[in-house]
N, CA, C and O atoms as a DFTB+ gen file, in Angstrom:
268 C
 N C O
     1  1      37.125     103.264     184.878
     2  2      37.473     103.037     186.261
     3  2      37.002     104.198     187.146
     4  3      36.522     103.999     188.262
     5  1      37.154     105.399     186.618
     6  2      36.757     106.569     187.400
     7  2      35.248     106.583     187.665
     8  3      34.814     106.891     188.776
     9  1      34.454     106.250     186.649
    10  2      33.001     106.224     186.826
    11  2      32.597     105.176     187.862
    12  3      31.732     105.428     188.701
    13  1      33.221     104.011     187.801
    14  2      32.925     102.957     188.784
    15  2      33.302     103.413     190.188
    16  3      32.584     103.137     191.148
    17  1      34.420     104.107     190.305
    18  2      34.860     104.613     191.608
    19  2      33.835     105.593     192.173
    20  3      33.478     105.521     193.349
    21  1      33.371     106.498     191.336
    22  2      32.389     107.493     191.794
    23  2      31.064     106.834     192.162
    24  3      30.433     107.222     193.145
    25  1      30.636     105.840     191.380
    26  2      29.415     105.110     191.732
    27  2      29.606     104.358     193.052
    28  3      28.705     104.312     193.889
    29  1      30.789     103.771     193.222
    30  2      31.080     103.084     194.480
    31  2      30.953     104.017     195.663
    32  3      30.390     103.652     196.695
    33  1      31.470     105.211     195.515
    34  2      31.392     106.213     196.586
    35  2      29.943     106.611     196.855
    36  3      29.517     106.697     198.006
    37  1      29.191     106.852     195.781
    38  2      27.785     107.238     195.920
    39  2      26.979     106.147     196.621
    40  3      26.194     106.430     197.526
    41  1      27.180     104.903     196.197
    42  2      26.471     103.792     196.829
    43  2      26.880     103.650     198.303
    44  3      26.039     103.383     199.161
    45  1      28.160     103.828     198.585
    46  2      28.634     103.721     199.967
    47  2      27.963     104.784     200.844
    48  3      27.487     104.480     201.938
    49  1      27.928     106.006     200.368
    50  2      27.311     107.088     201.137
    51  2      25.817     106.862     201.324
    52  3      25.226     107.363     202.281
    53  1      25.201     106.105     200.408
    54  2      23.777     105.768     200.511
    55  2      23.551     104.482     201.303
    56  3      22.428     103.988     201.400
    57  1      24.642     103.946     201.869
    58  2      24.623     102.709     202.654
    59  2      24.188     101.492     201.834
    60  3      23.616     100.542     202.370
    61  1      24.466     101.532     200.524
    62  2      24.227     100.396     199.637
    63  2      25.567      99.688     199.466
    64  3      26.192      99.756     198.407
    65  1      25.997      99.005     200.530
    66  2      27.358      98.493     200.607
    67  2      27.686      97.408     199.580
    68  3      28.791      97.390     199.038
    69  1      26.756      96.520     199.310
    70  2      27.027      95.465     198.320
    71  2      27.227      96.085     196.927
    72  3      28.144      95.704     196.200
    73  1      26.371      97.030     196.568
    74  2      26.502      97.701     195.272
    75  2      27.801      98.508     195.225
    76  3      28.477      98.550     194.197
    77  1      28.136      99.138     196.327
    78  2      29.375      99.901     196.422
    79  2      30.573      98.989     196.198
    80  3      31.487      99.322     195.443
    81  1      30.560      97.843     196.857
    82  2      31.656      96.886     196.729
    83  2      31.831      96.458     195.278
    84  3      32.952      96.407     194.771
    85  1      30.733      96.153     194.617
    86  2      30.797      95.729     193.210
    87  2      31.419      96.809     192.335
    88  3      32.265      96.510     191.492
    89  1      31.016      98.047     192.523
    90  2      31.556      99.134     191.703
    91  2      33.043      99.350     191.970
    92  3      33.820      99.539     191.034
    93  1      33.438      99.323     193.231
    94  2      34.860      99.461     193.553
    95  2      35.670      98.289     192.996
    96  3      36.792      98.475     192.525
    97  1      35.104      97.091     193.051
    98  2      35.804      95.932     192.489
    99  2      36.037      96.104     190.993
   100  3      37.129      95.836     190.494
   101  1      35.012      96.550     190.285
   102  2      35.174      96.778     188.841
   103  2      36.229      97.856     188.585
   104  3      37.043      97.731     187.670
   105  1      36.211      98.901     189.390
   106  2      37.191      99.977     189.223
   107  2      38.615      99.445     189.391
   108  3      39.506      99.802     188.619
   109  1      38.831      98.601     190.387
   110  2      40.163      98.048     190.647
   111  2      40.568      97.068     189.534
   112  3      41.733      97.032     189.136
   113  1      39.624      96.287     189.041
   114  2      39.925      95.356     187.943
   115  2      40.400      96.129     186.712
   116  3      41.367      95.742     186.057
   117  1      39.703      97.230     186.410
   118  2      40.031      97.995     185.202
   119  2      41.239      98.897     185.354
   120  3      41.878      99.249     184.362
   121  1      41.564      99.281     186.590
   122  2      42.745     100.113     186.830
   123  2      43.326      99.763     188.204
   124  3      42.980     100.390     189.205
   125  1      44.202      98.769     188.247
   126  2      44.779      98.332     189.519
   127  2      45.564      99.417     190.266
   128  3      45.871      99.248     191.446
   129  1      45.888     100.520     189.600
   130  2      46.620     101.611     190.242
   131  2      45.689     102.717     190.757
   132  3      46.166     103.733     191.264
   133  1      44.390     102.536     190.637
   134  2      43.424     103.542     191.061
   135  2      43.359     103.572     192.590
   136  3      42.665     102.766     193.209
   137  1      44.083     104.501     193.179
   138  2      44.205     104.580     194.643
   139  2      42.866     104.843     195.325
   140  3      42.604     104.294     196.395
   141  1      42.014     105.673     194.724
   142  2      40.706     105.951     195.331
   143  2      39.848     104.697     195.362
   144  3      39.146     104.445     196.341
   145  1      39.902     103.917     194.299
   146  2      39.118     102.679     194.244
   147  2      39.651     101.662     195.254
   148  3      38.877     100.982     195.927
   149  1      40.957     101.565     195.353
   150  2      41.570     100.632     196.303
   151  2      41.167     101.001     197.734
   152  3      40.792     100.134     198.523
   153  1      41.248     102.278     198.055
   154  2      40.878     102.742     199.396
   155  2      39.385     102.546     199.647
   156  3      38.984     102.109     200.725
   157  1      38.567     102.871     198.649
   158  2      37.120     102.699     198.795
   159  2      36.747     101.241     198.984
   160  3      35.898     100.910     199.812
   161  1      37.391     100.362     198.206
   162  2      37.120      98.928     198.333
   163  2      37.510      98.439     199.728
   164  3      36.782      97.653     200.334
   165  1      38.636      98.891     200.231
   166  2      39.066      98.495     201.577
   167  2      38.056      98.954     202.624
   168  3      37.741      98.212     203.554
   169  1      37.558     100.156     202.475
   170  2      36.589     100.709     203.435
   171  2      35.287      99.917     203.425
   172  3      34.776      99.539     204.479
   173  1      34.757      99.671     202.241
   174  2      33.484      98.946     202.156
   175  2      33.668      97.481     202.561
   176  3      32.767      96.884     203.149
   177  1      34.815      96.908     202.253
   178  2      35.082      95.533     202.674
   179  2      35.043      95.419     204.194
   180  3      34.466      94.477     204.737
   181  1      35.651      96.369     204.866
   182  2      35.655      96.357     206.325
   183  2      34.239      96.497     206.874
   184  3      33.889      95.857     207.865
   185  1      33.424      97.334     206.231
   186  2      32.032      97.507     206.663
   187  2      31.240      96.214     206.495
   188  3      30.313      95.939     207.257
   189  1      31.614      95.421     205.488
   190  2      30.913      94.167     205.207
   191  2      31.552      92.957     205.894
   192  3      31.039      91.843     205.786
   193  1      32.658      93.166     206.593
   194  2      33.302      92.080     207.317
   195  2      34.310      91.271     206.515
   196  3      34.696      90.177     206.925
   197  1      34.740      91.804     205.372
   198  2      35.773      91.153     204.564
   199  2      37.128      91.768     204.889
   200  3      37.207      92.854     205.462
   201  1      38.202      91.057     204.512
   202  2      39.524      91.660     204.637
   203  2      39.616      92.805     203.627
   204  3      38.902      92.816     202.624
   205  1      40.488      93.754     203.894
   206  2      40.562      94.986     203.107
   207  2      40.759      94.753     201.619
   208  3      40.184      95.478     200.806
   209  1      41.562      93.754     201.237
   210  2      41.874      93.560     199.820
   211  2      40.977      92.551     199.111
   212  3      41.252      92.189     197.967
   213  1      39.906      92.086     199.764
   214  2      39.004      91.109     199.150
   215  2      38.363      91.678     197.885
   216  3      37.877      92.809     197.878
   217  1      38.368      90.883     196.821
   218  2      37.727      91.285     195.565
   219  2      36.993      90.068     195.007
   220  3      37.621      89.124     194.527
   221  1      35.680      90.094     195.071
   222  2      34.859      88.973     194.605
   223  2      35.096      88.656     193.142
   224  3      35.058      87.491     192.747
   225  1      35.340      89.672     192.337
   226  2      35.559      89.455     190.905
   227  2      36.830      88.659     190.672
   228  3      36.861      87.795     189.795
   229  1      37.866      88.927     191.429
   230  2      39.098      88.155     191.300
   231  2      38.903      86.736     191.807
   232  3      39.484      85.799     191.260
   233  1      38.099      86.568     192.839
   234  2      37.832      85.238     193.378
   235  2      37.107      84.388     192.333
   236  3      37.422      83.210     192.167
   237  1      36.134      84.982     191.626
   238  2      35.395      84.259     190.597
   239  2      36.309      83.869     189.443
   240  3      36.193      82.767     188.905
   241  1      37.203      84.750     189.063
   242  2      38.135      84.461     187.981
   243  2      39.028      83.294     188.353
   244  3      39.285      82.423     187.522
   245  1      39.504      83.262     189.584
   246  2      40.369      82.166     190.035
   247  2      39.604      80.845     190.019
   248  3      40.167      79.813     189.652
   249  1      38.320      80.863     190.414
   250  2      37.508      79.650     190.398
   251  2      37.346      79.128     188.974
   252  3      37.471      77.927     188.735
   253  1      37.068      80.030     188.024
   254  2      36.870      79.634     186.637
   255  2      38.139      79.030     186.045
   256  3      38.065      78.051     185.303
   257  1      39.277      79.586     186.355
   258  2      40.545      79.114     185.825
   259  2      40.883      77.723     186.375
   260  3      41.432      76.885     185.660
   261  1      40.552      77.487     187.647
   262  2      40.912      76.214     188.260
   263  2      39.976      75.071     187.855
   264  3      40.290      73.908     188.109
   265  1      38.850      75.375     187.240
   266  2      37.899      74.327     186.868
   267  2      38.259      73.645     185.589
   268  3      37.548      72.740     185.151
């Protein structure tokens, strides 16, 4: 989770927002209590026009379960 968080931060600072979002999402999936990842995901989500708590990985999981 920590490595994903750091990659998310690096990608965000490089303005690679989609890649940043993916890394933060993985960090949150692997450690839901990771405050840095949660904050980073909220920040990048806002930059991309999503609500703060949006997580594409969780959305995909919900779709798979409902099928």
